Amino acid sequence: METSEGGLIKLPQPRLFKFLPDGSGGIRQSTYSQLLQFPMIRINENYLKLKASYLFADIAKRVNEFTAANPDKSVIKLGIGDVTEPLPEVCVQALHDGADELSKRETFKGYGPEQGYAFLREAIAKGDYSDCPISADEIFVSDGAKCDSANIQEIFAEDGLKLAIPDPVYPVYIDTNVMAGRTGENVDDRYQGVTYLECTPENNYVPAIPSEPTDLIYLCFPNNPTGAVATREQLAAWVDYAKANSAIILYDVAYVAFIRDESIPKSIYEIPGADEVAIEMRSFSKTAGFTGTRCAYTVVPKKLQAADSAGNKHSVHGLWNRRQATKFNGVSYPVQKAAEAIYTAEGQAQVKAKTDMYLENAAIIREAITKLGLSCVGGDNAPYIWINTGTDSWAFFDRLLNEAGVVCTPGAGFGTCGEGHVRISAFNSRENVVTAMERIAAALA
Ligand code: MLT
């Protein structure tokens, strides 16, 4: 007899048996026909609406196949936005110091507060929100903006909630709502029932306010994938729209550290009244190279309210606090110490030097792409360059991979409006970026 997956035992006959409870505390063998009366555990069928795999997993698969078939060819990865520069020195020192504290009985720490240590929440409030009506206890430290932007939707209703989601978009926003059953089926690459906020060359990749009411609005500026930024006026219009519709904006500012234009708001809370309608998510991943170290935070203002089905109002802050206390155990102490170090004068200077380096890479990419006669945006206040190739984006991806050995991200992976575009990330060493641009120039010449 041979045991196969799922506890089923294959007999030579070939008949399937499974051990089932016999109702009196024992077990009995059951044939397959009997099993039909005891159906298997069922899946969340919303998952069946999703594309087969996550965009970056798809890309990694194609790159692995290429590398396996071409072991002698070097590949430069400008696809997923993963940092390459080492952590700022202040963070490394703080990590060491934090680990040393854990090595001594007097300073050892076990579970930390699920919301984050007060020292970090206070440093964030002072460092990032001194001009905004946000206090330390409205800041929830977490292990990533990806997780927070994925998890936050679960405190809102599953039924009847109208989503507004950009296209192209960071896939996590839409996929997590699909998983939760807030969308219909995917028809022609669009989930039914979603209001798509189209970002096109015509609107300079900044979407217009929808003409119909929506409830939960996802915005990301500086934008992933287009690198577009929103002006104060544009953000103010979104805040007005959210107020008029009793909606909530989920504002993802993971790329805030790349804003160099002083007129661009760094936080949505710079817009008066935004603390009544917006949740903001930030991350140390791109700011300070924490993609592997993991630390981020989400701001949920105490003024933010949402209703139950009877119309009673509830504090969204209270719900998120309850969710985090139940499902999350906090970020490790040394990592929070490392994040705190970013807010020192030295830390700020080191972070600026790293992000400046990536922005210089972005300028090199823009120049090289423009010279090739392709139009592109982004890269001046963001680490992404969004290239309008006017051709099938997966075909362009394959061409760059096969002919230049350079990995980009096909725009179609971010949504229908991403077709005809590819994204190139500035996250890599200077040497690799320069080489990649030379190879692309040679391949496309
Ligand atoms: C990206 O490449 O879009 C990002 O690195 C993905 C992420 O931050 O999770």
Tab-separated table of C-alpha atoms and ligand atoms in Angstrom:
chain	number	residue	atom	x	y	z
A	1	MET	CA	0.000	0.000	0.000
A	2	GLU	CA	1.257	3.433	-0.826
A	3	THR	CA	0.188	6.677	0.880
A	4	SER	CA	-0.380	9.643	-1.381
A	5	GLU	CA	-1.154	13.284	-0.677
A	6	GLY	CA	-4.220	14.167	1.413
A	7	GLY	CA	-4.108	11.018	3.546
A	8	LEU	CA	-5.667	8.896	0.809
A	9	ILE	CA	-4.379	5.355	0.557
A	10	LYS	CA	-4.069	3.881	-2.936
A	11	LEU	CA	-4.837	0.199	-3.168
A	12	PRO	CA	-3.720	-1.870	-6.152
A	13	GLN	CA	-7.372	-2.361	-7.212
A	14	PRO	CA	-7.489	0.921	-7.908
A	15	ARG	CA	-9.986	2.029	-5.256
A	16	LEU	CA	-9.557	5.006	-2.982
A	17	PHE	CA	-10.017	4.726	0.744
A	18	LYS	CA	-9.918	7.294	3.454
A	19	PHE	CA	-10.127	6.868	7.210
A	20	LEU	CA	-13.194	8.658	8.560
A	21	PRO	CA	-14.703	9.007	12.044
A	22	ASP	CA	-17.221	6.249	12.691
A	23	GLY	CA	-19.404	8.438	14.926
A	24	SER	CA	-18.540	6.592	18.121
A	25	GLY	CA	-14.978	7.740	18.623
A	26	GLY	CA	-13.360	5.164	16.304
A	27	ILE	CA	-12.440	5.271	12.661
A	28	ARG	CA	-13.571	3.271	9.695
A	29	GLN	CA	-12.480	2.870	6.112
A	30	SER	CA	-14.582	4.558	3.500
A	31	THR	CA	-14.728	3.967	-0.241
A	32	TYR	CA	-14.646	6.876	-2.654
A	33	SER	CA	-18.416	6.701	-3.190
A	34	GLN	CA	-18.981	7.019	0.529
A	35	LEU	CA	-16.576	9.938	0.597
A	36	LEU	CA	-18.999	11.916	-1.553
A	37	GLN	CA	-21.282	12.107	1.482
A	38	PHE	CA	-18.357	13.560	3.465
A	39	PRO	CA	-17.177	16.276	1.056
A	40	MET	CA	-13.626	17.567	1.348
A	41	ILE	CA	-12.877	20.831	3.028
A	42	ARG	CA	-13.745	23.592	0.571
A	43	ILE	CA	-11.515	26.378	-0.666
A	44	ASN	CA	-12.136	30.110	-0.770
A	45	GLU	CA	-13.360	30.180	-4.365
A	46	ASN	CA	-12.521	33.853	-4.712
A	47	TYR	CA	-8.937	32.669	-5.197
A	48	LEU	CA	-10.044	31.034	-8.431
A	49	LYS	CA	-10.799	34.481	-9.864
A	50	LEU	CA	-7.145	35.507	-9.494
A	51	LYS	CA	-4.530	35.284	-12.205
A	52	ALA	CA	-2.534	32.081	-11.802
A	53	SER	CA	0.413	33.729	-10.082
A	54	TYR	CA	1.617	36.958	-8.566
A	55	LEU	CA	3.290	39.291	-11.111
A	56	PHE	CA	6.767	39.223	-9.589
A	57	ALA	CA	6.632	35.440	-9.181
A	58	ASP	CA	5.781	35.199	-12.895
A	59	ILE	CA	8.736	37.372	-13.815
A	60	ALA	CA	11.094	35.436	-11.525
A	61	LYS	CA	9.986	32.210	-13.237
A	62	ARG	CA	10.746	33.574	-16.722
A	63	VAL	CA	14.126	34.917	-15.554
A	64	ASN	CA	15.024	31.573	-13.919
A	65	GLU	CA	14.135	29.749	-17.128
A	66	PHE	CA	16.291	32.149	-19.142
A	67	THR	CA	19.240	31.757	-16.745
A	68	ALA	CA	18.944	27.973	-16.799
A	69	ALA	CA	18.971	27.980	-20.618
A	70	ASN	CA	21.761	30.593	-20.832
A	71	PRO	CA	24.097	29.908	-17.892
A	72	ASP	CA	26.896	32.016	-19.418
A	73	LYS	CA	24.786	35.170	-19.901
A	74	SER	CA	24.692	37.766	-17.125
A	75	VAL	CA	21.312	39.197	-16.220
A	76	ILE	CA	20.803	42.653	-14.711
A	77	LYS	CA	17.624	42.918	-12.687
A	78	LEU	CA	15.757	46.199	-12.985
A	79	GLY	CA	12.394	44.512	-12.492
A	80	ILE	CA	11.111	44.222	-8.930
A	81	GLY	CA	11.893	47.319	-6.896
A	82	ASP	CA	14.327	45.702	-4.529
A	83	VAL	CA	17.134	47.781	-3.049
A	84	THR	CA	20.772	46.849	-3.589
A	85	GLU	CA	22.644	49.350	-1.393
A	86	PRO	CA	23.567	48.251	2.134
A	87	LEU	CA	21.712	49.611	5.165
A	88	PRO	CA	22.680	53.108	6.375
A	89	GLU	CA	25.510	52.894	8.939
A	90	VAL	CA	23.298	54.334	11.707
A	91	CYS	CA	20.845	51.474	11.190
A	92	VAL	CA	23.566	48.836	11.266
A	93	GLN	CA	24.918	50.267	14.535
A	94	ALA	CA	21.423	50.368	16.047
A	95	LEU	CA	20.810	46.755	15.004
A	96	HIS	CA	24.032	45.713	16.757
A	97	ASP	CA	23.154	47.727	19.868
A	98	GLY	CA	19.639	46.292	19.906
A	99	ALA	CA	20.986	42.743	19.629
A	100	ASP	CA	23.432	43.463	22.486
A	101	GLU	CA	20.534	44.589	24.669
A	102	LEU	CA	18.768	41.312	23.968
A	103	SER	CA	21.892	39.440	25.114
A	104	LYS	CA	21.641	40.728	28.711
A	105	ARG	CA	19.045	39.772	31.309
A	106	GLU	CA	18.598	43.409	32.468
A	107	THR	CA	17.828	44.721	28.990
A	108	PHE	CA	16.309	41.631	27.362
A	109	LYS	CA	12.909	42.115	25.662
A	110	GLY	CA	10.229	39.540	24.955
A	111	TYR	CA	7.004	40.435	23.185
A	112	GLY	CA	6.876	44.107	22.304
A	113	PRO	CA	3.712	46.182	21.919
A	114	GLU	CA	1.771	45.034	18.832
A	115	GLN	CA	1.462	48.676	17.755
A	116	GLY	CA	5.213	49.262	17.922
A	117	TYR	CA	7.543	50.580	20.612
A	118	ALA	CA	6.732	54.096	21.828
A	119	PHE	CA	10.286	55.265	20.985
A	120	LEU	CA	9.726	54.536	17.283
A	121	ARG	CA	6.139	55.794	17.134
A	122	GLU	CA	7.261	59.049	18.727
A	123	ALA	CA	10.259	59.398	16.409
A	124	ILE	CA	7.941	58.914	13.406
A	125	ALA	CA	5.371	61.423	14.679
A	126	LYS	CA	8.104	64.013	15.255
A	127	GLY	CA	10.130	63.231	12.133
A	128	ASP	CA	7.391	62.685	9.539
A	129	TYR	CA	4.303	64.437	10.891
A	130	SER	CA	5.480	67.559	12.725
A	131	ASP	CA	3.374	69.675	10.327
A	132	CYS	CA	0.359	67.347	10.331
A	133	PRO	CA	-2.341	66.627	12.930
A	134	ILE	CA	-0.991	63.119	13.624
A	135	SER	CA	0.128	61.846	17.024
A	136	ALA	CA	2.298	58.878	17.998
A	137	ASP	CA	-0.629	56.726	19.122
A	138	GLU	CA	-2.170	56.948	15.654
A	139	ILE	CA	0.906	55.241	14.164
A	140	PHE	CA	1.007	51.430	13.914
A	141	VAL	CA	4.436	49.953	13.248
A	142	SER	CA	4.420	46.822	11.093
A	143	ASP	CA	6.617	44.512	9.061
A	144	GLY	CA	5.711	45.992	5.693
A	145	ALA	CA	3.504	48.288	3.660
A	146	LYS	CA	2.708	45.314	1.423
A	147	CYS	CA	1.217	43.435	4.390
A	148	ASP	CA	-0.577	46.519	5.705
A	149	SER	CA	-2.064	47.421	2.337
A	150	ALA	CA	-3.124	43.787	1.981
A	151	ASN	CA	-4.546	43.450	5.499
A	152	ILE	CA	-6.285	46.773	6.025
A	153	GLN	CA	-9.234	45.862	3.768
A	154	GLU	CA	-10.394	43.173	6.185
A	155	ILE	CA	-11.751	45.729	8.669
A	156	PHE	CA	-14.220	46.947	6.039
A	157	ALA	CA	-17.407	45.264	4.822
A	158	GLU	CA	-17.098	42.421	2.356
A	159	ASP	CA	-20.445	43.034	0.690
A	160	GLY	CA	-21.634	46.104	-1.118
A	161	LEU	CA	-18.403	48.035	-0.752
A	162	LYS	CA	-17.431	49.918	-3.877
A	163	LEU	CA	-13.707	49.936	-4.637
A	164	ALA	CA	-11.810	52.582	-6.591
A	165	ILE	CA	-8.503	51.162	-7.773
A	166	PRO	CA	-5.943	52.693	-10.132
A	167	ASP	CA	-5.002	51.002	-13.399
A	168	PRO	CA	-2.058	50.346	-13.641
A	169	VAL	CA	-1.773	49.373	-9.998
A	170	TYR	CA	0.457	47.641	-7.456
A	171	PRO	CA	-1.239	44.199	-7.724
A	172	VAL	CA	-1.616	43.707	-3.955
A	173	TYR	CA	-4.447	46.271	-3.690
A	174	ILE	CA	-6.688	44.513	-6.166
A	175	ASP	CA	-5.691	40.898	-5.494
A	176	THR	CA	-6.423	41.114	-1.766
A	177	ASN	CA	-9.883	42.497	-2.472
A	178	VAL	CA	-10.486	39.711	-4.975
A	179	MET	CA	-9.478	37.185	-2.291
A	180	ALA	CA	-11.946	38.804	0.111
A	181	GLY	CA	-14.782	38.466	-2.413
A	182	ARG	CA	-15.313	42.164	-3.032
A	183	THR	CA	-15.148	41.837	-6.817
A	184	GLY	CA	-16.848	39.861	-9.529
A	185	GLU	CA	-15.094	37.670	-12.067
A	186	ASN	CA	-12.192	38.849	-14.184
A	187	VAL	CA	-13.489	39.692	-17.642
A	188	ASP	CA	-10.965	40.944	-20.210
A	189	ASP	CA	-8.454	41.652	-17.437
A	190	ARG	CA	-10.910	43.727	-15.402
A	191	TYR	CA	-12.635	42.556	-12.216
A	192	GLN	CA	-16.344	43.211	-12.394
A	193	GLY	CA	-17.789	45.741	-9.980
A	194	VAL	CA	-14.563	47.725	-9.483
A	195	THR	CA	-14.227	51.381	-10.438
A	196	TYR	CA	-10.901	51.560	-12.252
A	197	LEU	CA	-9.015	54.842	-12.062
A	198	GLU	CA	-7.287	54.958	-15.407
A	199	CYS	CA	-3.770	56.383	-15.546
A	200	THR	CA	-2.857	57.071	-19.157
A	201	PRO	CA	-0.498	59.311	-21.156
A	202	GLU	CA	-3.501	61.609	-21.702
A	203	ASN	CA	-3.906	62.392	-17.979
A	204	ASN	CA	-0.163	62.218	-17.348
A	205	TYR	CA	-0.802	59.035	-15.352
A	206	VAL	CA	-2.697	60.857	-12.585
A	207	PRO	CA	-6.263	59.519	-12.526
A	208	ALA	CA	-9.358	61.683	-12.602
A	209	ILE	CA	-11.844	61.641	-9.719
A	210	PRO	CA	-14.600	59.129	-10.564
A	211	SER	CA	-17.985	60.464	-11.571
A	212	GLU	CA	-19.775	57.888	-9.372
A	213	PRO	CA	-19.542	57.399	-5.588
A	214	THR	CA	-17.071	54.834	-4.241
A	215	ASP	CA	-16.228	53.723	-0.685
A	216	LEU	CA	-12.640	52.539	-0.509
A	217	ILE	CA	-10.114	54.384	-2.669
A	218	TYR	CA	-6.532	53.241	-3.219
A	219	LEU	CA	-4.027	55.949	-4.132
A	220	CYS	CA	-0.248	55.689	-4.359
A	221	PHE	CA	2.020	58.716	-4.891
A	222	PRO	CA	4.852	58.779	-5.867
A	223	ASN	CA	3.233	56.091	-7.899
A	224	ASN	CA	4.211	52.518	-8.319
A	225	PRO	CA	4.483	51.671	-11.216
A	226	THR	CA	4.369	54.982	-13.125
A	227	GLY	CA	6.484	57.215	-10.874
A	228	ALA	CA	3.816	59.950	-11.203
A	229	VAL	CA	3.267	62.367	-8.321
A	230	ALA	CA	0.115	64.195	-7.209
A	231	THR	CA	0.042	67.939	-6.617
A	232	ARG	CA	-1.481	69.487	-3.510
A	233	GLU	CA	-4.546	70.525	-5.540
A	234	GLN	CA	-5.033	67.027	-6.910
A	235	LEU	CA	-4.796	65.475	-3.438
A	236	ALA	CA	-7.144	68.099	-2.009
A	237	ALA	CA	-9.695	67.165	-4.677
A	238	TRP	CA	-9.493	63.510	-3.589
A	239	VAL	CA	-10.003	64.499	0.044
A	240	ASP	CA	-13.063	66.562	-0.936
A	241	TYR	CA	-14.430	63.646	-2.958
A	242	ALA	CA	-13.893	61.227	-0.041
A	243	LYS	CA	-15.680	63.595	2.342
A	244	ALA	CA	-18.581	64.097	-0.042
A	245	ASN	CA	-19.010	60.316	-0.387
A	246	SER	CA	-18.160	59.272	3.195
A	247	ALA	CA	-15.381	57.229	1.635
A	248	ILE	CA	-11.944	56.283	2.930
A	249	ILE	CA	-8.688	56.806	1.025
A	250	LEU	CA	-5.867	54.297	1.505
A	251	TYR	CA	-2.844	56.433	0.712
A	252	ASP	CA	0.362	54.523	0.014
A	253	VAL	CA	3.471	56.723	0.258
A	254	ALA	CA	6.091	53.977	0.290
A	255	TYR	CA	8.254	56.071	-2.071
A	256	VAL	CA	8.059	59.341	-0.133
A	257	ALA	CA	11.845	59.487	0.389
A	258	PHE	CA	12.295	60.080	-3.341
A	259	ILE	CA	10.262	63.303	-3.478
A	260	ARG	CA	12.593	66.167	-4.335
A	261	ASP	CA	10.047	68.695	-5.620
A	262	GLU	CA	9.218	70.780	-2.541
A	263	SER	CA	5.736	71.613	-3.805
A	264	ILE	CA	4.640	67.944	-3.779
A	265	PRO	CA	2.944	66.895	-0.503
A	266	LYS	CA	4.777	64.161	1.362
A	267	SER	CA	1.745	63.202	3.393
A	268	ILE	CA	-1.962	63.299	2.623
A	269	TYR	CA	-2.412	64.817	6.097
A	270	GLU	CA	-0.878	68.039	4.751
A	271	ILE	CA	-4.337	68.508	3.221
A	272	PRO	CA	-6.703	69.967	5.844
A	273	GLY	CA	-9.395	67.470	6.862
A	274	ALA	CA	-7.560	64.433	5.432
A	275	ASP	CA	-7.338	62.946	8.932
A	276	GLU	CA	-11.127	62.424	8.727
A	277	VAL	CA	-10.949	60.398	5.511
A	278	ALA	CA	-7.505	58.873	4.985
A	279	ILE	CA	-5.250	56.076	6.166
A	280	GLU	CA	-1.594	56.498	5.203
A	281	MET	CA	0.983	53.745	4.716
A	282	ARG	CA	4.738	54.215	4.660
A	283	SER	CA	7.681	51.898	4.647
A	284	PHE	CA	11.367	51.920	5.526
A	285	SER	CA	11.983	49.444	2.674
A	286	LYS	CA	12.692	51.934	-0.067
A	287	THR	CA	13.541	54.822	2.271
A	288	ALA	CA	16.391	53.063	4.034
A	289	GLY	CA	16.925	49.720	2.321
A	290	PHE	CA	14.750	47.659	4.700
A	291	THR	CA	13.252	45.315	2.069
A	292	GLY	CA	14.895	42.374	3.823
A	293	THR	CA	14.975	43.889	7.310
A	294	ARG	CA	11.200	44.599	7.333
A	295	CYS	CA	9.724	47.658	8.998
A	296	ALA	CA	6.919	49.985	7.944
A	297	TYR	CA	3.985	51.807	9.479
A	298	THR	CA	0.364	52.709	8.919
A	299	VAL	CA	-1.310	55.841	10.236
A	300	VAL	CA	-4.929	55.437	11.265
A	301	PRO	CA	-6.179	58.763	12.637
A	302	LYS	CA	-8.559	58.665	15.592
A	303	LYS	CA	-10.976	60.949	13.766
A	304	LEU	CA	-11.574	58.339	11.079
A	305	GLN	CA	-14.979	56.658	11.319
A	306	ALA	CA	-16.909	54.041	9.382
A	307	ALA	CA	-20.464	52.765	9.829
A	308	ASP	CA	-21.988	49.356	10.562
A	309	SER	CA	-25.022	48.094	8.658
A	310	ALA	CA	-27.355	49.847	11.127
A	311	GLY	CA	-25.615	53.161	10.475
A	312	ASN	CA	-23.817	53.336	13.826
A	313	LYS	CA	-20.388	54.923	13.565
A	314	HIS	CA	-17.222	53.155	14.714
A	315	SER	CA	-13.620	54.205	15.164
A	316	VAL	CA	-11.483	52.745	12.374
A	317	HIS	CA	-8.463	53.248	14.646
A	318	GLY	CA	-10.121	51.011	17.241
A	319	LEU	CA	-10.815	48.297	14.663
A	320	TRP	CA	-7.265	48.321	13.292
A	321	ASN	CA	-5.870	48.262	16.825
A	322	ARG	CA	-8.056	45.238	17.583
A	323	ARG	CA	-6.941	43.531	14.369
A	324	GLN	CA	-3.244	44.101	15.010
A	325	ALA	CA	-3.476	43.037	18.670
A	326	THR	CA	-5.109	39.793	17.557
A	327	LYS	CA	-3.095	38.911	14.484
A	328	PHE	CA	0.296	40.604	14.832
A	329	ASN	CA	3.097	40.373	17.365
A	330	GLY	CA	5.118	43.393	16.391
A	331	VAL	CA	8.434	43.988	14.654
A	332	SER	CA	11.593	42.794	16.391
A	333	TYR	CA	13.231	45.169	18.859
A	334	PRO	CA	16.592	45.594	17.024
A	335	VAL	CA	14.768	46.354	13.765
A	336	GLN	CA	12.644	49.033	15.448
A	337	LYS	CA	15.840	50.519	16.955
A	338	ALA	CA	17.348	50.548	13.452
A	339	ALA	CA	14.262	52.338	12.089
A	340	GLU	CA	14.424	54.893	14.909
A	341	ALA	CA	18.048	55.681	13.968
A	342	ILE	CA	16.854	56.975	10.581
A	343	TYR	CA	15.321	59.964	12.357
A	344	THR	CA	18.630	61.254	13.738
A	345	ALA	CA	20.404	64.018	11.778
A	346	GLU	CA	23.059	61.505	10.730
A	347	GLY	CA	20.393	59.008	9.718
A	348	GLN	CA	18.561	61.574	7.598
A	349	ALA	CA	21.795	62.471	5.787
A	350	GLN	CA	22.608	58.806	5.120
A	351	VAL	CA	19.098	58.080	3.830
A	352	LYS	CA	19.298	61.094	1.534
A	353	ALA	CA	22.643	59.927	0.143
A	354	LYS	CA	21.216	56.470	-0.688
A	355	THR	CA	18.019	57.780	-2.270
A	356	ASP	CA	20.025	60.423	-4.194
A	357	MET	CA	22.128	57.614	-5.639
A	358	TYR	CA	19.033	55.770	-6.885
A	359	LEU	CA	17.569	58.999	-8.282
A	360	GLU	CA	20.801	59.574	-10.214
A	361	ASN	CA	20.376	56.050	-11.616
A	362	ALA	CA	16.834	57.034	-12.594
A	363	ALA	CA	18.147	60.093	-14.439
A	364	ILE	CA	20.626	57.894	-16.351
A	365	ILE	CA	17.802	55.515	-17.307
A	366	ARG	CA	15.523	58.342	-18.442
A	367	GLU	CA	18.231	59.881	-20.553
A	368	ALA	CA	19.153	56.577	-22.198
A	369	ILE	CA	15.520	55.684	-22.923
A	370	THR	CA	14.716	59.136	-24.280
A	371	LYS	CA	17.761	58.927	-26.578
A	372	LEU	CA	16.264	55.746	-28.011
A	373	GLY	CA	13.234	57.785	-29.058
A	374	LEU	CA	10.881	56.258	-26.460
A	375	SER	CA	8.796	58.500	-24.227
A	376	CYS	CA	8.932	57.931	-20.486
A	377	VAL	CA	7.774	59.483	-17.216
A	378	GLY	CA	8.739	59.088	-13.560
A	379	GLY	CA	12.220	58.914	-12.177
A	380	ASP	CA	12.436	62.495	-10.900
A	381	ASN	CA	10.512	62.048	-7.633
A	382	ALA	CA	10.343	58.264	-7.780
A	383	PRO	CA	12.659	55.309	-8.376
A	384	TYR	CA	10.591	54.000	-11.317
A	385	ILE	CA	10.671	54.982	-14.972
A	386	TRP	CA	7.508	54.197	-16.904
A	387	ILE	CA	8.223	53.725	-20.592
A	388	ASN	CA	5.604	54.021	-23.282
A	389	THR	CA	6.850	51.417	-25.788
A	390	GLY	CA	3.605	51.286	-27.716
A	391	THR	CA	4.121	47.528	-28.134
A	392	ASP	CA	3.019	44.368	-26.321
A	393	SER	CA	4.589	44.697	-22.896
A	394	TRP	CA	5.398	41.006	-22.315
A	395	ALA	CA	6.965	40.852	-25.800
A	396	PHE	CA	9.088	43.910	-24.936
A	397	PHE	CA	10.011	42.282	-21.614
A	398	ASP	CA	11.112	39.118	-23.467
A	399	ARG	CA	13.080	41.180	-25.962
A	400	LEU	CA	15.011	43.022	-23.245
A	401	LEU	CA	15.654	39.774	-21.391
A	402	ASN	CA	16.746	37.776	-24.446
A	403	GLU	CA	18.624	40.450	-26.356
A	404	ALA	CA	19.999	42.650	-23.570
A	405	GLY	CA	19.946	40.386	-20.522
A	406	VAL	CA	18.006	43.082	-18.662
A	407	VAL	CA	14.909	42.410	-16.564
A	408	CYS	CA	12.155	45.027	-16.517
A	409	THR	CA	8.508	44.734	-15.452
A	410	PRO	CA	5.876	44.434	-18.188
A	411	GLY	CA	3.212	47.079	-17.776
A	412	ALA	CA	0.373	44.664	-18.521
A	413	GLY	CA	1.172	42.949	-15.225
A	414	PHE	CA	-0.073	46.077	-13.452
A	415	GLY	CA	-3.373	46.272	-15.340
A	416	THR	CA	-4.998	46.926	-18.688
A	417	CYS	CA	-3.738	50.514	-18.894
A	418	GLY	CA	-0.207	49.203	-18.332
A	419	GLU	CA	-0.259	47.459	-21.714
A	420	GLY	CA	2.108	49.173	-24.148
A	421	HIS	CA	4.399	50.127	-21.261
A	422	VAL	CA	7.240	48.662	-19.216
A	423	ARG	CA	8.626	49.758	-15.860
A	424	ILE	CA	12.363	50.041	-15.225
A	425	SER	CA	13.511	50.261	-11.640
A	426	ALA	CA	16.436	52.450	-10.568
A	427	PHE	CA	17.269	50.094	-7.703
A	428	ASN	CA	20.657	48.693	-8.606
A	429	SER	CA	24.316	49.657	-8.483
A	430	ARG	CA	25.520	52.500	-10.723
A	431	GLU	CA	27.694	50.089	-12.643
A	432	ASN	CA	24.803	47.729	-13.387
A	433	VAL	CA	22.483	50.545	-14.425
A	434	VAL	CA	25.068	51.992	-16.832
A	435	THR	CA	25.783	48.541	-18.298
A	436	ALA	CA	22.066	47.765	-18.593
A	437	MET	CA	21.446	50.991	-20.521
A	438	GLU	CA	24.358	50.248	-22.883
A	439	ARG	CA	22.983	46.763	-23.510
A	440	ILE	CA	19.444	48.087	-24.105
A	441	ALA	CA	20.772	50.724	-26.514
A	442	ALA	CA	22.659	48.042	-28.457
A	443	ALA	CA	19.666	45.673	-28.501
A	444	LEU	CA	17.119	48.272	-29.606
A	445	ALA	CA	19.384	50.151	-32.032
B	1	MLT	C1	7.654	46.574	-6.803
B	1	MLT	O1	8.597	46.235	-7.502
B	1	MLT	O2	6.585	46.968	-7.269
B	1	MLT	C2	7.821	46.521	-5.332
B	1	MLT	O3	9.102	46.197	-4.974
B	1	MLT	C3	6.949	45.518	-4.761
B	1	MLT	C4	6.821	45.693	-3.293
B	1	MLT	O4	7.240	46.711	-2.724
B	1	MLT	O5	6.264	44.791	-2.706
